[in-house]
Amino acid sequence: MQPIWNNSRELRKNATDAERKLWQHLRNRQINGIKFRRQYPIAGYVADCAAPSIRLVIELDGGQHLRQTEYDQQRTERLGCNGYKVLRFWNDDALLRTEQVLSEIIPVADLTPPQPSPAFAGEGAKGRREA
C-alpha cells in the first residue's frame, strides 16, 4: 500500500473532535445523497473530507494553520488545479457552530454538478440517458 494511503488510515484513526463531529453529518450520504470520504488522498495531499463525485473538499483547520497559510494556499491551489473546490472551516466552528458550517456546505453541494464516472469518459452519450 502506498505511504499516503497508510497516512490517511492513521489520520482516520486519530481524528480530531471537530472532524468526528462534522463527519457525523456527512457520513452515509446525509447531504443530498453525496458520498463523502474521510482523510482521502487527492493530488499528493490528504483531504479531511472529500466528495470525489462532485469534486468538493472540506478542510477543518486548527490553530496551527495560522502559521502555515502559505502551505494551505498552495494546497488549495493544487486541489483546485485537479478540479476540486475547497471549503475551509475552523475547528471551533465545526464543533460549536455545526449547523452554520453545514448551511455553507449544502448549497455548494447542491450547485456542484456530479462528475461523469471514468467508465463513461470519452464515450459520448452511450450508456447515458439524454434529458
PDB file of C-alpha atoms in Angstrom:
ATOM      1  CA  MET A   1       0.000   0.000   0.000  1.00  0.00           C
ATOM      2  CA  GLN A   2       1.282   3.465  -0.856  1.00  0.00           C
ATOM      3  CA  PRO A   3       2.517   5.616   2.055  1.00  0.00           C
ATOM      4  CA  ILE A   4      -0.170   8.269   1.508  1.00  0.00           C
ATOM      5  CA  TRP A   5      -2.911   5.645   1.971  1.00  0.00           C
ATOM      6  CA  ASN A   6      -1.219   4.433   5.160  1.00  0.00           C
ATOM      7  CA  ASN A   7      -1.072   8.030   6.358  1.00  0.00           C
ATOM      8  CA  SER A   8      -4.750   8.581   5.599  1.00  0.00           C
ATOM      9  CA  ARG A   9      -5.656   5.433   7.539  1.00  0.00           C
ATOM     10  CA  GLU A  10      -3.714   6.723  10.569  1.00  0.00           C
ATOM     11  CA  LEU A  11      -5.393  10.119  10.292  1.00  0.00           C
ATOM     12  CA  ARG A  12      -8.821   8.433  10.289  1.00  0.00           C
ATOM     13  CA  LYS A  13      -7.885   6.531  13.457  1.00  0.00           C
ATOM     14  CA  ASN A  14      -6.726   9.762  15.146  1.00  0.00           C
ATOM     15  CA  ALA A  15      -9.439  12.170  14.014  1.00  0.00           C
ATOM     16  CA  THR A  16      -9.845  15.467  15.841  1.00  0.00           C
ATOM     17  CA  ASP A  17     -13.027  16.208  17.768  1.00  0.00           C
ATOM     18  CA  ALA A  18     -14.044  18.647  15.032  1.00  0.00           C
ATOM     19  CA  GLU A  19     -13.525  16.031  12.308  1.00  0.00           C
ATOM     20  CA  ARG A  20     -15.571  13.457  14.232  1.00  0.00           C
ATOM     21  CA  LYS A  21     -18.401  15.923  14.835  1.00  0.00           C
ATOM     22  CA  LEU A  22     -18.631  17.070  11.216  1.00  0.00           C
ATOM     23  CA  TRP A  23     -18.303  13.509   9.949  1.00  0.00           C
ATOM     24  CA  GLN A  24     -21.479  12.541  11.828  1.00  0.00           C
ATOM     25  CA  HIS A  25     -23.340  14.896   9.470  1.00  0.00           C
ATOM     26  CA  LEU A  26     -21.525  13.988   6.249  1.00  0.00           C
ATOM     27  CA  ARG A  27     -21.435  10.192   6.521  1.00  0.00           C
ATOM     28  CA  ASN A  28     -23.980   7.831   4.984  1.00  0.00           C
ATOM     29  CA  ARG A  29     -24.913  10.218   2.163  1.00  0.00           C
ATOM     30  CA  GLN A  30     -26.824  12.545   4.508  1.00  0.00           C
ATOM     31  CA  ILE A  31     -26.190  15.613   2.346  1.00  0.00           C
ATOM     32  CA  ASN A  32     -28.025  15.379  -0.964  1.00  0.00           C
ATOM     33  CA  GLY A  33     -27.155  11.678  -1.258  1.00  0.00           C
ATOM     34  CA  ILE A  34     -23.494  12.555  -1.827  1.00  0.00           C
ATOM     35  CA  LYS A  35     -20.796  10.105  -0.742  1.00  0.00           C
ATOM     36  CA  PHE A  36     -18.150  11.826   1.375  1.00  0.00           C
ATOM     37  CA  ARG A  37     -14.870  10.191   2.349  1.00  0.00           C
ATOM     38  CA  ARG A  38     -12.703  10.924   5.388  1.00  0.00           C
ATOM     39  CA  GLN A  39      -8.978  11.585   5.123  1.00  0.00           C
ATOM     40  CA  TYR A  40      -8.994  10.963   1.397  1.00  0.00           C
ATOM     41  CA  PRO A  41      -5.774  11.286  -0.670  1.00  0.00           C
ATOM     42  CA  ILE A  42      -6.007  13.746  -3.570  1.00  0.00           C
ATOM     43  CA  ALA A  43      -3.150  15.225  -5.606  1.00  0.00           C
ATOM     44  CA  GLY A  44      -0.492  14.256  -3.064  1.00  0.00           C
ATOM     45  CA  TYR A  45      -2.439  15.645  -0.076  1.00  0.00           C
ATOM     46  CA  VAL A  46      -4.880  14.076   2.358  1.00  0.00           C
ATOM     47  CA  ALA A  47      -8.165  15.969   2.425  1.00  0.00           C
ATOM     48  CA  ASP A  48     -10.074  15.984   5.720  1.00  0.00           C
ATOM     49  CA  CYS A  49     -13.355  15.222   3.929  1.00  0.00           C
ATOM     50  CA  ALA A  50     -13.913  14.848   0.216  1.00  0.00           C
ATOM     51  CA  ALA A  51     -16.781  14.137  -2.136  1.00  0.00           C
ATOM     52  CA  PRO A  52     -14.968  12.984  -5.289  1.00  0.00           C
ATOM     53  CA  SER A  53     -18.184  12.695  -7.321  1.00  0.00           C
ATOM     54  CA  ILE A  54     -18.757  16.458  -7.105  1.00  0.00           C
ATOM     55  CA  ARG A  55     -15.105  17.454  -6.680  1.00  0.00           C
ATOM     56  CA  LEU A  56     -15.585  19.021  -3.248  1.00  0.00           C
ATOM     57  CA  VAL A  57     -13.042  19.086  -0.397  1.00  0.00           C
ATOM     58  CA  ILE A  58     -13.808  20.216   3.134  1.00  0.00           C
ATOM     59  CA  GLU A  59     -10.857  21.178   5.314  1.00  0.00           C
ATOM     60  CA  LEU A  60     -11.012  21.755   9.055  1.00  0.00           C
ATOM     61  CA  ASP A  61      -8.271  23.987  10.363  1.00  0.00           C
ATOM     62  CA  GLY A  62      -6.917  24.293  13.890  1.00  0.00           C
ATOM     63  CA  GLY A  63      -4.686  26.988  15.363  1.00  0.00           C
ATOM     64  CA  GLN A  64      -1.557  25.639  13.653  1.00  0.00           C
ATOM     65  CA  HIS A  65      -2.995  26.802  10.336  1.00  0.00           C
ATOM     66  CA  LEU A  66      -2.421  30.417  11.374  1.00  0.00           C
ATOM     67  CA  ARG A  67       1.306  29.702  10.939  1.00  0.00           C
ATOM     68  CA  GLN A  68       1.018  27.798   7.671  1.00  0.00           C
ATOM     69  CA  THR A  69      -1.171  29.997   5.496  1.00  0.00           C
ATOM     70  CA  GLU A  70       1.217  29.802   2.540  1.00  0.00           C
ATOM     71  CA  TYR A  71       1.230  25.993   2.649  1.00  0.00           C
ATOM     72  CA  ASP A  72      -2.571  25.928   2.901  1.00  0.00           C
ATOM     73  CA  GLN A  73      -2.848  28.297  -0.080  1.00  0.00           C
ATOM     74  CA  GLN A  74      -0.560  26.080  -2.183  1.00  0.00           C
ATOM     75  CA  ARG A  75      -2.573  23.040  -1.162  1.00  0.00           C
ATOM     76  CA  THR A  76      -5.853  24.736  -2.097  1.00  0.00           C
ATOM     77  CA  GLU A  77      -4.421  25.794  -5.466  1.00  0.00           C
ATOM     78  CA  ARG A  78      -3.161  22.268  -6.201  1.00  0.00           C
ATOM     79  CA  LEU A  79      -6.535  20.764  -5.334  1.00  0.00           C
ATOM     80  CA  GLY A  80      -8.173  23.439  -7.493  1.00  0.00           C
ATOM     81  CA  CYS A  81      -5.927  22.524 -10.416  1.00  0.00           C
ATOM     82  CA  ASN A  82      -7.252  18.988 -10.032  1.00  0.00           C
ATOM     83  CA  GLY A  83     -10.824  20.249 -10.319  1.00  0.00           C
ATOM     84  CA  TYR A  84     -11.704  20.401  -6.618  1.00  0.00           C
ATOM     85  CA  LYS A  85     -13.466  23.249  -4.828  1.00  0.00           C
ATOM     86  CA  VAL A  86     -12.109  23.651  -1.290  1.00  0.00           C
ATOM     87  CA  LEU A  87     -14.186  24.861   1.650  1.00  0.00           C
ATOM     88  CA  ARG A  88     -12.233  25.704   4.828  1.00  0.00           C
ATOM     89  CA  PHE A  89     -13.668  25.964   8.312  1.00  0.00           C
ATOM     90  CA  TRP A  90     -12.110  26.472  11.726  1.00  0.00           C
ATOM     91  CA  ASN A  91     -12.292  23.540  14.127  1.00  0.00           C
ATOM     92  CA  ASP A  92     -14.166  25.731  16.622  1.00  0.00           C
ATOM     93  CA  ASP A  93     -16.847  26.423  14.026  1.00  0.00           C
ATOM     94  CA  ALA A  94     -17.264  22.712  13.273  1.00  0.00           C
ATOM     95  CA  LEU A  95     -17.579  21.990  16.991  1.00  0.00           C
ATOM     96  CA  LEU A  96     -19.640  24.945  18.209  1.00  0.00           C
ATOM     97  CA  ARG A  97     -21.486  26.131  15.102  1.00  0.00           C
ATOM     98  CA  THR A  98     -22.010  22.867  13.242  1.00  0.00           C
ATOM     99  CA  GLU A  99     -25.342  23.882  11.726  1.00  0.00           C
ATOM    100  CA  GLN A 100     -23.801  27.070  10.337  1.00  0.00           C
ATOM    101  CA  VAL A 101     -20.967  25.052   8.744  1.00  0.00           C
ATOM    102  CA  LEU A 102     -23.477  22.635   7.241  1.00  0.00           C
ATOM    103  CA  SER A 103     -25.536  25.568   5.941  1.00  0.00           C
ATOM    104  CA  GLU A 104     -22.454  26.652   3.969  1.00  0.00           C
ATOM    105  CA  ILE A 105     -21.667  23.154   2.672  1.00  0.00           C
ATOM    106  CA  ILE A 106     -25.170  22.212   1.490  1.00  0.00           C
ATOM    107  CA  PRO A 107     -25.615  24.969  -1.139  1.00  0.00           C
ATOM    108  CA  VAL A 108     -22.192  24.228  -2.619  1.00  0.00           C
ATOM    109  CA  ALA A 109     -23.052  20.536  -2.794  1.00  0.00           C
ATOM    110  CA  ASP A 110     -26.378  21.439  -4.442  1.00  0.00           C
ATOM    111  CA  LEU A 111     -24.742  23.638  -7.084  1.00  0.00           C
ATOM    112  CA  THR A 112     -21.867  21.333  -7.947  1.00  0.00           C
ATOM    113  CA  PRO A 113     -22.784  19.019 -10.818  1.00  0.00           C
ATOM    114  CA  PRO A 114     -21.678  15.405 -10.463  1.00  0.00           C
ATOM    115  CA  GLN A 115     -18.649  14.410 -12.495  1.00  0.00           C
ATOM    116  CA  PRO A 116     -19.067  11.582 -15.014  1.00  0.00           C
ATOM    117  CA  SER A 117     -17.693   8.285 -13.873  1.00  0.00           C
ATOM    118  CA  PRO A 118     -14.470   7.138 -15.570  1.00  0.00           C
ATOM    119  CA  ALA A 119     -16.425   4.355 -17.289  1.00  0.00           C
ATOM    120  CA  PHE A 120     -18.267   6.997 -19.327  1.00  0.00           C
ATOM    121  CA  ALA A 121     -15.280   9.216 -20.054  1.00  0.00           C
ATOM    122  CA  GLY A 122     -14.914   9.642 -23.802  1.00  0.00           C
ATOM    123  CA  GLU A 123     -17.962   7.537 -24.635  1.00  0.00           C
ATOM    124  CA  GLY A 124     -20.276  10.393 -25.557  1.00  0.00           C
ATOM    125  CA  ALA A 125     -23.919   9.637 -24.778  1.00  0.00           C
ATOM    126  CA  LYS A 126     -23.502   5.858 -24.945  1.00  0.00           C
ATOM    127  CA  GLY A 127     -24.831   4.314 -21.768  1.00  0.00           C
ATOM    128  CA  ARG A 128     -26.415   7.582 -20.637  1.00  0.00           C
ATOM    129  CA  ARG A 129     -29.967   8.692 -20.975  1.00  0.00           C
ATOM    130  CA  GLU A 130     -30.481  12.056 -22.634  1.00  0.00           C
ATOM    131  CA  ALA A 131     -32.680  14.519 -20.737  1.00  0.00           C
TER     132      ALA A 131
END
